Short mmCIF file of C-alpha atoms (C1' of nucleotides) in Angstrom, two decimals:
data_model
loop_
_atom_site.label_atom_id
_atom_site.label_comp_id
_atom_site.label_asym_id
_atom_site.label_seq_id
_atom_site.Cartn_x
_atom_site.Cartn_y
_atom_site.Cartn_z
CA UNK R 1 0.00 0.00 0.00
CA UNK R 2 1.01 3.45 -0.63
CA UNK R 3 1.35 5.87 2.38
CA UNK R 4 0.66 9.41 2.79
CA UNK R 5 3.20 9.97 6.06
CA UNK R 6 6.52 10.32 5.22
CA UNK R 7 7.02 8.13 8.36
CA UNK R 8 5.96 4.92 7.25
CA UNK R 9 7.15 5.95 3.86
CA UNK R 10 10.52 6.16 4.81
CA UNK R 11 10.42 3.03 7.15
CA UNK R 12 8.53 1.26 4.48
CA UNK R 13 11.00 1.68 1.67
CA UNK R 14 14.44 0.92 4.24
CA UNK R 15 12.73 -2.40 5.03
CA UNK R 16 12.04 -1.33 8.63
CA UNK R 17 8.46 -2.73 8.44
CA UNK R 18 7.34 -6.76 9.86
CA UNK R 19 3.89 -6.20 11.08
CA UNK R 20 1.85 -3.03 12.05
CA UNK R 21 -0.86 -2.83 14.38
CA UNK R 22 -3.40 -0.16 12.41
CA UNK R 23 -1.06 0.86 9.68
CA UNK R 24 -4.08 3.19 8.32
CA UNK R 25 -4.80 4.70 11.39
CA UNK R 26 -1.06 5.14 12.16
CA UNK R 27 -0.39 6.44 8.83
CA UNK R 28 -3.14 9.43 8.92
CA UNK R 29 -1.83 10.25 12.58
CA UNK R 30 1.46 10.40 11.36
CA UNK R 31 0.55 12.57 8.51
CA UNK R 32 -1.44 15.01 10.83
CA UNK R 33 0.84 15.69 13.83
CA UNK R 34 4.42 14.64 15.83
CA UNK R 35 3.74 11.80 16.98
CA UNK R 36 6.03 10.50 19.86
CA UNK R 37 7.04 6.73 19.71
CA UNK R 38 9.15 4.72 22.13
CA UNK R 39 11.20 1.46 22.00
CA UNK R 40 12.22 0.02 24.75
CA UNK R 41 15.80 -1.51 25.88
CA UNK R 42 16.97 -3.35 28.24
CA UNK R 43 20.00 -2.75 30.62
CA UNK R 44 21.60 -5.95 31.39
CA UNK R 45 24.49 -4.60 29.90
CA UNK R 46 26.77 -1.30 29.58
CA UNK R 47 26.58 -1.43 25.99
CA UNK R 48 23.80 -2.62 23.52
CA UNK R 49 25.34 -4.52 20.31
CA UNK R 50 24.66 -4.98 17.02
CA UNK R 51 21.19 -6.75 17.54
CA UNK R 52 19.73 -3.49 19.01
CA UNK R 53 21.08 -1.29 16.24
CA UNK R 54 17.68 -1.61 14.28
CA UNK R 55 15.82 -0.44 16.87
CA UNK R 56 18.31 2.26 17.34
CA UNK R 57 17.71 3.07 13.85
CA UNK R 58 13.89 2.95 13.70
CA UNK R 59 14.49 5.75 16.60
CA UNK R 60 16.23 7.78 14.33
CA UNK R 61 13.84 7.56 11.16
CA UNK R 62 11.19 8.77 13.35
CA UNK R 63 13.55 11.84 14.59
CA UNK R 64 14.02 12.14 10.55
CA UNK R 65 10.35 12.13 9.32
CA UNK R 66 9.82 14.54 12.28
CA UNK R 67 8.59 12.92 15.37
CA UNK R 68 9.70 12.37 19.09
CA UNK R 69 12.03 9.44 19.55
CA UNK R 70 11.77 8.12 23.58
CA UNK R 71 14.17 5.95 24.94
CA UNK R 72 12.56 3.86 26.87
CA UNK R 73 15.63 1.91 29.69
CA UNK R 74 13.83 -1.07 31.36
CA UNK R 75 15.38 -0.32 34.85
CA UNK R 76 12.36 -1.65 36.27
CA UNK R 77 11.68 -4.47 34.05
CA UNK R 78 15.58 -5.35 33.99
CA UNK R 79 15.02 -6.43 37.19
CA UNK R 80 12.62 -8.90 36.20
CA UNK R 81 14.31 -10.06 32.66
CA UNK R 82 12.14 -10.64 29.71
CA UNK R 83 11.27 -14.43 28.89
CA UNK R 84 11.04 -13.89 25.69
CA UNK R 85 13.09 -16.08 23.26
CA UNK R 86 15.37 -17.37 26.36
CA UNK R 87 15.43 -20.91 28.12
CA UNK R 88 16.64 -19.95 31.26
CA UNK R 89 15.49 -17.14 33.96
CA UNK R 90 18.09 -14.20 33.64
CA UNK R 91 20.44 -13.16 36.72
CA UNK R 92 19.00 -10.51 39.06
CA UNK R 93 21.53 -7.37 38.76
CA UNK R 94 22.03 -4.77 41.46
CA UNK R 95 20.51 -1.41 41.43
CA UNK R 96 23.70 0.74 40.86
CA UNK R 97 24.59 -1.90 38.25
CA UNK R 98 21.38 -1.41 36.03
CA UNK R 99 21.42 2.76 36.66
CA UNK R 100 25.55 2.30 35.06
CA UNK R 101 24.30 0.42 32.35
CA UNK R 102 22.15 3.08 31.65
CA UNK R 103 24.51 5.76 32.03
CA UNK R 104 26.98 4.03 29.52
CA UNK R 105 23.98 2.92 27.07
CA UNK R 106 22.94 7.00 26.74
CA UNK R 107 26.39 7.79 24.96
CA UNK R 108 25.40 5.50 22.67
CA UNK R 109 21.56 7.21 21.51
CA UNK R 110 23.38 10.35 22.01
CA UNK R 111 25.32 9.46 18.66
CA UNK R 112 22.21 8.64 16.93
CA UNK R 113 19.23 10.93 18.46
CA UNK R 114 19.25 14.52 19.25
CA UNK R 115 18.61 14.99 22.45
CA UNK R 116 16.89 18.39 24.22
CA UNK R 117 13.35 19.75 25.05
CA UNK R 118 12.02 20.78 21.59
CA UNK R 119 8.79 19.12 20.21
CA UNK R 120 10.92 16.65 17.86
CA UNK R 121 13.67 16.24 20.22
CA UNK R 122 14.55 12.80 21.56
CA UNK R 123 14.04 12.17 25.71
CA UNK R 124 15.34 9.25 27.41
CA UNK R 125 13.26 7.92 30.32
CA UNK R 126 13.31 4.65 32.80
CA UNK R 127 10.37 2.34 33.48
CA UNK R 128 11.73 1.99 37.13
CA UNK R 129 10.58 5.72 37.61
CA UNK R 130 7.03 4.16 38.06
CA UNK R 131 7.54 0.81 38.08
CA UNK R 132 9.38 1.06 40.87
CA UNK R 133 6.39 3.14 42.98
CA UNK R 134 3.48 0.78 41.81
CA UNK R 135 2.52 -1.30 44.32
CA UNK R 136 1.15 -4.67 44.32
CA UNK R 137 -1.97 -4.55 45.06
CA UNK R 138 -2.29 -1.36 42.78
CA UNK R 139 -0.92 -3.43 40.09
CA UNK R 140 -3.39 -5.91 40.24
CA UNK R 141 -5.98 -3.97 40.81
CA UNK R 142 -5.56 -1.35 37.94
CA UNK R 143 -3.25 -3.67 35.51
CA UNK R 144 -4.10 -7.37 36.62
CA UNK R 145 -7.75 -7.40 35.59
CA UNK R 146 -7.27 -6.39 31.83
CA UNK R 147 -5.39 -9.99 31.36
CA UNK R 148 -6.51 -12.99 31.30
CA UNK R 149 -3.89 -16.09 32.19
CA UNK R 150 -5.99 -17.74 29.19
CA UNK R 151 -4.71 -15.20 26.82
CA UNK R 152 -1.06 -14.91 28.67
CA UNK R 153 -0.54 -18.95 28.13
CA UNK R 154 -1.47 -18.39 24.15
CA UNK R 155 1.58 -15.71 24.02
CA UNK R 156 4.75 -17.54 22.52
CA UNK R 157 7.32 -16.50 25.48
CA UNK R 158 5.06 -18.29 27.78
CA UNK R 159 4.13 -21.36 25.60
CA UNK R 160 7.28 -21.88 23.95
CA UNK R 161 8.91 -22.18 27.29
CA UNK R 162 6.19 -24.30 28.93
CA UNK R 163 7.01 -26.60 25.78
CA UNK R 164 10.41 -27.23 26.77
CA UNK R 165 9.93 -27.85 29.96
CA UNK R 166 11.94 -25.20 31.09
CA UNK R 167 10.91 -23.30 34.12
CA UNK R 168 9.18 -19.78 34.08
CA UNK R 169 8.66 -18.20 37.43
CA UNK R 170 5.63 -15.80 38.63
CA UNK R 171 8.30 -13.19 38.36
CA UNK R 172 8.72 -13.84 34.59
CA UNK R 173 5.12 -14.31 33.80
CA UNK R 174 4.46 -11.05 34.99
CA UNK R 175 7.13 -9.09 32.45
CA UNK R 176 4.54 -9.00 30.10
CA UNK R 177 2.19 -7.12 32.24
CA UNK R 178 4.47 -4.28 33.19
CA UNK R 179 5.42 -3.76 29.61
CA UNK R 180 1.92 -3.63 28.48
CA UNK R 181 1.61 -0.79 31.41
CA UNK R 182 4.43 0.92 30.57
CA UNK R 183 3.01 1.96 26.97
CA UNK R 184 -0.28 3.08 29.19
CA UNK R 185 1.82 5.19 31.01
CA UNK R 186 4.00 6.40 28.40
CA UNK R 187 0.72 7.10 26.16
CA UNK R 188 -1.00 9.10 29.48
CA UNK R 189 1.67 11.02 30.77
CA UNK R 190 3.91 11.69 27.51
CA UNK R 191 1.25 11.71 24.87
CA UNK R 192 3.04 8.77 23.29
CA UNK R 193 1.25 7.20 20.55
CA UNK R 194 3.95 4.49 18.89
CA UNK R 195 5.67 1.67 20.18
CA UNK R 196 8.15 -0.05 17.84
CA UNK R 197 10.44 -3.13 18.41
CA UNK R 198 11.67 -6.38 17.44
CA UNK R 199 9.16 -8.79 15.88
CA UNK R 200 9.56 -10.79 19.04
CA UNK R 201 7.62 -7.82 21.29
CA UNK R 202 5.02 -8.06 19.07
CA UNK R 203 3.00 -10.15 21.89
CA UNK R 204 3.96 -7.09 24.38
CA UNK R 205 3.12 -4.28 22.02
CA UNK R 206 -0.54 -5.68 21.00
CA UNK R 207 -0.86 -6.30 25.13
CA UNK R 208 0.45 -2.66 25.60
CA UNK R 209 -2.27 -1.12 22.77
CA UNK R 210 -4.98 -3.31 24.16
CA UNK R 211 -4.09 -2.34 27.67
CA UNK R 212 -4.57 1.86 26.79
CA UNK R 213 -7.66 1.07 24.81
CA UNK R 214 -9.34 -0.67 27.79
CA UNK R 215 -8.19 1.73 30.40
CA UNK R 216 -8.15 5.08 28.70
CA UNK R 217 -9.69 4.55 25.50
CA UNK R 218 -7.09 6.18 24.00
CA UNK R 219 -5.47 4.59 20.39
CA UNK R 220 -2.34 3.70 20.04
CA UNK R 221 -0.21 1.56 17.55
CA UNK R 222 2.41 -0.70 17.01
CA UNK R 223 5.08 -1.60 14.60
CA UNK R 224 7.77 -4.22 14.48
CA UNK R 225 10.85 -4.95 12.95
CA UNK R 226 11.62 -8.24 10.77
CA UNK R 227 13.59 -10.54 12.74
CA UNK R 228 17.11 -10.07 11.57
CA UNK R 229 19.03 -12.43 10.39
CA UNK R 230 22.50 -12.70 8.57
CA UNK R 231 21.96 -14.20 4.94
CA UNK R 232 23.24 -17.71 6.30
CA UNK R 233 20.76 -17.39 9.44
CA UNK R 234 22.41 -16.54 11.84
CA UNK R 235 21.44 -14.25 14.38
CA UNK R 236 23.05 -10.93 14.03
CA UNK R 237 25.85 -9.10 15.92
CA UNK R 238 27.15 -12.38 17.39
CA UNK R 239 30.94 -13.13 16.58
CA UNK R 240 34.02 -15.40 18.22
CA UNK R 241 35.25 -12.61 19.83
CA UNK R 242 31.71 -12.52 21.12
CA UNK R 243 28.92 -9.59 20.52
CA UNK R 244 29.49 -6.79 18.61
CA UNK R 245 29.28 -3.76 20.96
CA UNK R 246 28.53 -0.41 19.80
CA UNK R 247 30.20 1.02 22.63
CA UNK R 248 33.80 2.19 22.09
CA UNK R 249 34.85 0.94 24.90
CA UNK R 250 33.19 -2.30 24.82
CA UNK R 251 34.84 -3.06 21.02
CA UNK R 252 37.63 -1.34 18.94
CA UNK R 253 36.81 0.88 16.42
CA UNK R 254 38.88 -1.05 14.05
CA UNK R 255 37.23 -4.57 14.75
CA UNK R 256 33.81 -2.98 14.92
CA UNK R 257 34.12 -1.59 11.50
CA UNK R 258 35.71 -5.17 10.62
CA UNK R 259 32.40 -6.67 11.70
CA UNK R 260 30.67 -4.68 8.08
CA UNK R 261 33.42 -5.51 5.96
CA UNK R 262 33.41 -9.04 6.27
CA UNK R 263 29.40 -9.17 6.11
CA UNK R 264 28.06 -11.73 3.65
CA UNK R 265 27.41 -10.48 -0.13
CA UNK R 266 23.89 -10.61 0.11
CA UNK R 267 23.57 -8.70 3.11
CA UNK R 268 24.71 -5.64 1.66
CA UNK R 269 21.82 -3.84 0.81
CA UNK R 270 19.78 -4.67 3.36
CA UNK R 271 22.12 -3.52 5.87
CA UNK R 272 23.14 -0.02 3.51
CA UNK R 273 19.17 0.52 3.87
CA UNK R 274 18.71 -0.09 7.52
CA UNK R 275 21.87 1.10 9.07
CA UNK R 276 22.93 4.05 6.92
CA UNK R 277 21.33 7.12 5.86
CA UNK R 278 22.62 7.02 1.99
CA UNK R 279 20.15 8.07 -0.12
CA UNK R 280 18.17 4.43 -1.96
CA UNK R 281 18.82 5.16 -5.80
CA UNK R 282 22.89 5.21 -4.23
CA UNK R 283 22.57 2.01 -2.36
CA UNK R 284 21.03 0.50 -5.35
CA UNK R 285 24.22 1.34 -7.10
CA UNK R 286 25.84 -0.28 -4.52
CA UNK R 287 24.80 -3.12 -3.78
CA UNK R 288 24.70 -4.11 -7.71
CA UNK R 289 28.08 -4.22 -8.28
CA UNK R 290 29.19 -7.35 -9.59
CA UNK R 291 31.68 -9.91 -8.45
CA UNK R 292 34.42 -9.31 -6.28
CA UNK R 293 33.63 -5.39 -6.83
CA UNK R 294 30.63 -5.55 -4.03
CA UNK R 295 33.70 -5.29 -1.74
CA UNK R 296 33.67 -1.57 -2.43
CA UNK R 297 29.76 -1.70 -1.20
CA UNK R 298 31.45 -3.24 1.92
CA UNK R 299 33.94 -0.32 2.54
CA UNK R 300 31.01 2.00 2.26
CA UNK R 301 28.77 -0.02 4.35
CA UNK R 302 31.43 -0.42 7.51
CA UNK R 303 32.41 3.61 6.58
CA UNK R 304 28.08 4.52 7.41
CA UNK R 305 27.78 2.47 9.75
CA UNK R 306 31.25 3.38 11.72
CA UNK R 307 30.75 7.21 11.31
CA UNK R 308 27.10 6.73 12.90
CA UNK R 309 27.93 4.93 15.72
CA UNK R 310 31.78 5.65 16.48
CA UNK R 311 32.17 9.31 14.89
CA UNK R 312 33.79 10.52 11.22
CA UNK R 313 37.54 10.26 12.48
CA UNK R 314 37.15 6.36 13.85
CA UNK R 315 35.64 5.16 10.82
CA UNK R 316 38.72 6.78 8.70
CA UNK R 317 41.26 5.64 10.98
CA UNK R 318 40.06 2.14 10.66
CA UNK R 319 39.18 2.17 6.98
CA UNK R 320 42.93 3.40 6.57
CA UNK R 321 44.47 0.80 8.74
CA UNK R 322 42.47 -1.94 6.79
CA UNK R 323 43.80 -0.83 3.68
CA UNK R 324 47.32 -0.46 5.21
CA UNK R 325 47.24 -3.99 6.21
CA UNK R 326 45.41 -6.08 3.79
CA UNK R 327 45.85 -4.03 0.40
CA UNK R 328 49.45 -2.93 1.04
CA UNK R 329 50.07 -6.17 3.43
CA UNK R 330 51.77 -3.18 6.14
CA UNK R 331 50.70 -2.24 9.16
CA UNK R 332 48.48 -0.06 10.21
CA UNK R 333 47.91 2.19 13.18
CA UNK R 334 44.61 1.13 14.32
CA UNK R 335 45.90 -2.52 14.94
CA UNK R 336 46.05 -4.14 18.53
CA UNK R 337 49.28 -3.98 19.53
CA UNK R 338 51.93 -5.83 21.69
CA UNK R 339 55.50 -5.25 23.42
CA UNK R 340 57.98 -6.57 22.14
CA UNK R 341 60.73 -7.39 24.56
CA UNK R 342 64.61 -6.54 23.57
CA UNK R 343 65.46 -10.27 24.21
CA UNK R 344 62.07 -11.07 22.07
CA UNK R 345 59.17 -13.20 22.61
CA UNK R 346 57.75 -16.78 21.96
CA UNK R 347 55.62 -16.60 18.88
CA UNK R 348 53.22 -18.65 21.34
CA UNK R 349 53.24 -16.16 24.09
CA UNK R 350 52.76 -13.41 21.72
CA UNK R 351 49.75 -14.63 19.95
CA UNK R 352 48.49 -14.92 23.57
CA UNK R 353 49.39 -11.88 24.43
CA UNK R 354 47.80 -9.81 21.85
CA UNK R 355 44.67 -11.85 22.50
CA UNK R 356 44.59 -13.87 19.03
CA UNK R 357 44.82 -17.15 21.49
CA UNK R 358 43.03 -18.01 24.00
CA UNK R 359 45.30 -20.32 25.50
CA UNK R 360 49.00 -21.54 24.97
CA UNK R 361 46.90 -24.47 23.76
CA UNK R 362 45.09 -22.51 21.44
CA UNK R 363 47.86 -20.53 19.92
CA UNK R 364 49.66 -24.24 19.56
CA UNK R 365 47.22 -25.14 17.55
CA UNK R 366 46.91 -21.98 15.49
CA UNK R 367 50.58 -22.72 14.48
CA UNK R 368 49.94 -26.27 13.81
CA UNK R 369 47.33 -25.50 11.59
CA UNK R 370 49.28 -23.12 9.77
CA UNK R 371 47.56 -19.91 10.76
CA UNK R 372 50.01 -18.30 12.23
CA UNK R 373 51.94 -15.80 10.41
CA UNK R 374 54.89 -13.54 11.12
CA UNK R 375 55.23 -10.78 8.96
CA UNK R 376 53.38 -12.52 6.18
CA UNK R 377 55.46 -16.05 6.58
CA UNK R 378 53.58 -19.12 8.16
CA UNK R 379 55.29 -19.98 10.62
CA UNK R 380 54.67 -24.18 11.89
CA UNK R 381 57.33 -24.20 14.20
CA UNK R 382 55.80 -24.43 17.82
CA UNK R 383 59.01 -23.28 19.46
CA UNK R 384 59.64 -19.82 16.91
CA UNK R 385 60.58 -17.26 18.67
CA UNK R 386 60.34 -13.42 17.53
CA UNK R 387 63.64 -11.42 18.24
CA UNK R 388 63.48 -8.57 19.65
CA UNK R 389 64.71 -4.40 18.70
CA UNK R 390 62.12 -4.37 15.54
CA UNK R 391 58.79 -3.72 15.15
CA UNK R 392 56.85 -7.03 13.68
CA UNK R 393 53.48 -7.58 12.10
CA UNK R 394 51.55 -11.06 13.77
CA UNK R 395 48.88 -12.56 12.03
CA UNK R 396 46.24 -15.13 12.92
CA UNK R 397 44.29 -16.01 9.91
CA UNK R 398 43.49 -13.82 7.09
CA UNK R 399 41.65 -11.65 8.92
CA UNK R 400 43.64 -10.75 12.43
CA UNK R 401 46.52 -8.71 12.77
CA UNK R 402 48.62 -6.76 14.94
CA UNK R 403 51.65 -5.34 15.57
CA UNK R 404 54.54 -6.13 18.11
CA UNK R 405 56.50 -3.29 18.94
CA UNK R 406 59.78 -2.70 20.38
CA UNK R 407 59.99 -1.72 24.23
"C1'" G P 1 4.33 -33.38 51.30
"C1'" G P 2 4.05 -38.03 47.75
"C1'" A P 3 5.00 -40.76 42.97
"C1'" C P 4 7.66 -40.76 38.56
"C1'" A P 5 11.37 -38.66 35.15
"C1'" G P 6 15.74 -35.96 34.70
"C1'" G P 7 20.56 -32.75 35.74
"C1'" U P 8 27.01 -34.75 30.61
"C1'" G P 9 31.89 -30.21 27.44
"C1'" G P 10 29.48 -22.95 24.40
"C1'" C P 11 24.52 -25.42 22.87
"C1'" C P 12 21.88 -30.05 21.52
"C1'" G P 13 22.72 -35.03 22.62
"C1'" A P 14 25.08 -40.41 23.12
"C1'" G P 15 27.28 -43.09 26.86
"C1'" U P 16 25.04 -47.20 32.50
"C1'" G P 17 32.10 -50.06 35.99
"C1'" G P 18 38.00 -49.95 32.80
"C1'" U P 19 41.12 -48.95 25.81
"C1'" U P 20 36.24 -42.21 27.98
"C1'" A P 21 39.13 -35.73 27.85
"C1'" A P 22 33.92 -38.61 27.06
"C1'" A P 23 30.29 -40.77 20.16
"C1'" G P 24 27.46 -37.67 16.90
"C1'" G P 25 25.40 -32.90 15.50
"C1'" C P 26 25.44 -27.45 15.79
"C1'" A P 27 28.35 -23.24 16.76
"C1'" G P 28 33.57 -21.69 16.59
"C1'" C P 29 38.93 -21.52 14.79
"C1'" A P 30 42.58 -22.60 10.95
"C1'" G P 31 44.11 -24.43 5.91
"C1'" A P 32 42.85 -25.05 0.53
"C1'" C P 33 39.82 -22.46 -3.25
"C1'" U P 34 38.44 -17.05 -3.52
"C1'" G P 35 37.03 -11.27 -3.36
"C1'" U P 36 38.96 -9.71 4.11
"C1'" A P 37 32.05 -12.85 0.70
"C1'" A P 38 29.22 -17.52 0.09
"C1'" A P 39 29.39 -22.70 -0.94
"C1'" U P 40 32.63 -26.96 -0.78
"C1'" C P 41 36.70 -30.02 0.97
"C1'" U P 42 40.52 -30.82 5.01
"C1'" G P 43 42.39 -30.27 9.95
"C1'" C P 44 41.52 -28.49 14.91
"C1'" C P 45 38.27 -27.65 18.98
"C1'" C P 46 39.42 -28.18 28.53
"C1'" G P 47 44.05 -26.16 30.88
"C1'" C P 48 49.49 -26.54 31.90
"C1'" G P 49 54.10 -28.62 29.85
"C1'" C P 50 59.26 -28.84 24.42
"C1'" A P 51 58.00 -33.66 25.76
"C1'" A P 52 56.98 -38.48 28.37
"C1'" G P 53 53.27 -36.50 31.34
"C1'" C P 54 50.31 -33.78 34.88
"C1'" G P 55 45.90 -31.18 36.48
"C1'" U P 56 40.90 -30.40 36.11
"C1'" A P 57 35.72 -32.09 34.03
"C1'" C P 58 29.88 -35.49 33.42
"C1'" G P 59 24.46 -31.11 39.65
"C1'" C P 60 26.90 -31.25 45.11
"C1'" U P 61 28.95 -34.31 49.11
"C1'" A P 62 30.42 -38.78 51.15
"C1'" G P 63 31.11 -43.95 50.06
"C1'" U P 64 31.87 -49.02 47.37
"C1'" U P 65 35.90 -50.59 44.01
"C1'" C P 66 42.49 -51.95 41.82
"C1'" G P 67 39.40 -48.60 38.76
"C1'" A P 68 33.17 -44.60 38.56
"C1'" A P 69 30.08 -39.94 34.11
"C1'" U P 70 28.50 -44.99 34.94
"C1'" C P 71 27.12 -48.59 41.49
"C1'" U P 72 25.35 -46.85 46.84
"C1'" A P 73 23.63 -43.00 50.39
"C1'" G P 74 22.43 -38.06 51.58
"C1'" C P 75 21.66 -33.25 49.68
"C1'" C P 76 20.53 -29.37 45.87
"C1'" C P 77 17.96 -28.10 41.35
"C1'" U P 78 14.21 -28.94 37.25
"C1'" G P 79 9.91 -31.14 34.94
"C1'" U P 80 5.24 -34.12 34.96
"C1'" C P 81 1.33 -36.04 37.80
"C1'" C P 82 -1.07 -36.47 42.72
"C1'" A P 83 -2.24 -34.08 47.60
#
RNA sequence: GGACAGGUGGCCGAGUGGUUAAAGGCAGCAGACUGUAAAUCUGCCCGCGCAAGCGUACGCUAGUUCGAAUCUAGCCCUGUCCA
């Protein structure tokens, strides 16, 4: 269907769009006045990844086609831990720990979102502000009696886990409640009308837009996200190194913009779409270059995506270092580095060292399998040691490299 | 509270006294081929040690035994059904 908002034109055309709950009703709203939509995030973690970045994203279309973006942290509901799509109950974390996590996650939306007091300006708030004040009986009372446990056991979370046999506690059951309430509250006290998220919170969105309806007759809508997945199914964001951070702290600069170089050939345009802002008819360009040339698509890709999320200068740095080191076969400046010791080092120690190796075990291995390189030679020998007083270039695979330098 | 079933390496899942650091699959790493892609093939995949070897590991603890993931007892946890 055609839309008159520039909204859900613009979402509809990146491929933001899975399901919608009124896509009509949102559409007219949308094309009528700024409408304020939230997405909500968790804060298990200082730093969201890769996986989040969508949602990120959807935050900043809407600050685009000129809404309010709200940040919704689940302080409140972090304590509880969403069932959704997990087998086991999450860890409880302290309170200081969750308000960190918070503090380091904002850094992040500040790179994405503008921030401030202006109609269209973004505004971060925490569901433990009245989460945290609701009471039980209040909850029950007011909340409790617009759900039906007939209706709760339908929702996937629930059944899926009740499937497996895994456990779900009380605790759990009730996530779905508070996030249904938050949207009331956001919707009555913020004038929010949207909520947005992964195609998994669909279950909690619909409970959320019921939830207003019954209690305030007020209409509000829905979207989510496709699920997404890298072109060989995997789930995205996830690597051997582990998740791909988007905090700077949590993951170089240089491996983060690694990450959307080495992303699958198919991926390309989906991921130009969703996680740049490059205009379409340019990404179509892109991501029809032929052959081996969709590598240039690649550079541009990690280049967006880099700039957005680390700033201009990190994204050059590491674009400069990767052609430094795999075009030129050099070094470049952005590499980890390592010591190297004026009596030199065990090439076994230093692949440790640097981090390409777990374990002397691991690095052992490495070298047995011929993946170790020094200065662009394989190296098999177990026992090689690196002399010292020059600087060295270490590789593990194709991919990893880094430098040893001199004392 | 009772009956029954179960708790194995990152995940799934074999194994019911010794040749088991534990089959197989997935995930991961490396090599070949390529384009820092995919697919395919090959090797690797607990830690320490140059090595012979040592140390850890099958929910926890204590036993039986020359020897236990495998047998016994107690405990903890989970599921299903019953109260």
């Amino acid at each position: 269907m055609t839309y008159t908002s520039s909204l859900l034109r613009l979402l509809e055309e990146r491929g933001y769009i899975h399901q919608m709950t009124d896509a009509e009703g949102l559409d007219a709203l949308a094309a009528k006045q700024v409408v304020p939509g939230y997405i909500g995030f968790d804060a298990t973690a200082p730093s969201l990844h890769v996986g989040s970045l969508v949602q990120i994203m959807l935050l900043r279309r809407l600050q685009q086609a000129g809404h309010k973006p709200v940040v919704l942290m689940g302080g409140g509901t972090t304590r509880i831990g969403d069932p959704t799509g997990r087998d086991e109950s999450r860890k409880m974390l302290s309170d200081a720990t969750i308000e960190a996590n918070i503090a380091s996650i904002r850094t992040i939306f500040e790179r994405f979102l503008t921030f401030g007091d202006g109609p269209t300006d973004a505004v971060m708030v925490n569901n433990h502000d009245w989460l945290g004040t609701l009471g039980y009986i209040e909850l029950l009372q007011e909340v409790g009696t617009h759900f039906t446990v007939n209706r709760m056991l339908t929702f996937d979370s629930v059944k899926l886990r009740l499937e497996r046999e895994q456990p779900m506690t009380f605790l759990e059951f009730n996530y779905m409640i508070l996030q249904g309430y938050d949207f009331r509250h956001l919707a009555r006290t913020m004038g929010v009308r949207l909520q947005m998220g992964g195609s998994d919170q669909w279950g909690n969105i619909v409970n959320g837009v019921e939830l207003s309806r019954r209690m305030d007759q007020t209409e509000v809508f829905g979207v989510t996200t496709p699920l997404l997945t890298t072109a060989d199914g995997a789930k995205m964001g996830k690597t051997a190194a582990g998740a791909v951070w988007l905090n700077d702290d949590a993951l170089p600069s240089y491996d983060f913009w690694q990450y959307w170089r080495n992303v699958d050939d198919r991926d390309v345009g989906k991921f130009l779409r969703l996680f740049t802002d490059l205009p379409l008819d340019e990404i179509a360009r892109l991501e029809a270059l032929p052959g081996s040339e969709i590598n240039a698509a690649k550079v541009v890709l990690a280049n967006e995506v880099t700039a957005l999320c680390r700033g201009k200068e990190a994204a050059a740095a590491a674009e400069s270092t990767a052609q430094a080191t795999f075009a030129a076969g050099g070094v470049g400046e952005d590499l980890p580095e390592l010591e190297l010791p004026s009596d030199g080092l065990s090439l076994i120690d230093a692949l440790v060292g640097i981090g390409f190796a777990a374990s002397k075990g691991e690095a052992k291995r490495l070298i047995a399998g011929g993946g170790a390189r020094v200065d662009g030679t394989a190296i098999t020998d177990e026992a090689h040691r690196i002399p010292g007083g020059r600087e060295v270039r270490i590789s593990a695979g194709k991919k990893k490299h880094g430098v040893l330098r001199p004392a």
